[in-house]
């Protein structure tokens, strides 16, 4: 599956070949740039991202996003996997950076594709969702104000998937509610 209903294939973010500077670089199958003038080829590969389902007393931890995209909407602690990093390490790092907490060994639940826009650039991502124990007491969490406007604890069944940031997170929440993984 390349695109879900709500995911419209975006147009190319590049107009000039980054190797030779000529105009007219082709964008093929949403993933490959080709320059007919100099033969340059570049793959716009899918980026790996992670999201953390952190539960405490039956409630899930959300972050109110302080930054675009989806500023003001609810997301999970998480982010992009860095070069050379394992997905599990990225999850622990992002939770530490965004909410100041430590996590136990994460369990992979599922994954969904997403498109992530940042200013005029965009990325295809595959978002991996993990459940992990939060080892830090909730009242000791310290969120990063640059990325997080507030921390929000919600009963999973009270969350309307449509209110969540990103189509992949909405799909994850529907998966979670129908999977029995919350029982
Ligand atoms: Zn070129």
Short mmCIF file of N, CA, C and O and ligand atoms in Angstrom, two decimals, residues 17 19-22 35 37-40, ligand 1:
data_model
loop_
_atom_site.label_atom_id
_atom_site.label_comp_id
_atom_site.label_asym_id
_atom_site.label_seq_id
_atom_site.Cartn_x
_atom_site.Cartn_y
_atom_site.Cartn_z
N UNK A 17 18.30 19.89 -10.21
CA UNK A 17 19.17 18.77 -9.87
C UNK A 17 20.21 19.24 -8.85
O UNK A 17 20.93 20.22 -9.10
N UNK A 19 22.94 17.87 -8.18
CA UNK A 19 24.30 17.54 -8.63
C UNK A 19 24.78 18.52 -9.70
O UNK A 19 25.89 19.04 -9.61
N UNK A 20 23.94 18.79 -10.72
CA UNK A 20 24.40 19.65 -11.83
C UNK A 20 23.70 21.00 -11.87
O UNK A 20 24.13 21.89 -12.61
N UNK A 21 22.61 21.17 -11.08
CA UNK A 21 21.95 22.47 -11.00
C UNK A 21 20.98 22.78 -12.11
O UNK A 21 20.38 23.86 -12.12
N UNK A 22 20.79 21.84 -13.06
CA UNK A 22 19.85 22.10 -14.15
C UNK A 22 18.42 21.84 -13.70
O UNK A 22 18.18 21.04 -12.78
N UNK A 35 18.01 12.75 -12.90
CA UNK A 35 18.34 13.88 -13.76
C UNK A 35 18.80 13.35 -15.11
O UNK A 35 19.80 12.62 -15.19
N UNK A 37 19.98 15.11 -17.47
CA UNK A 37 21.15 15.85 -17.96
C UNK A 37 22.47 15.22 -17.52
O UNK A 37 23.39 15.06 -18.31
N UNK A 38 22.56 14.83 -16.22
CA UNK A 38 23.86 14.35 -15.72
C UNK A 38 23.80 12.90 -15.22
O UNK A 38 24.83 12.35 -14.82
N UNK A 39 22.60 12.30 -15.20
CA UNK A 39 22.51 10.90 -14.79
C UNK A 39 22.40 10.70 -13.29
O UNK A 39 22.38 9.57 -12.80
N UNK A 40 22.32 11.80 -12.54
CA UNK A 40 22.20 11.72 -11.08
C UNK A 40 20.92 10.99 -10.68
O UNK A 40 19.85 11.22 -11.25
ZN1 LIG B 1 21.85 16.71 -12.98
#
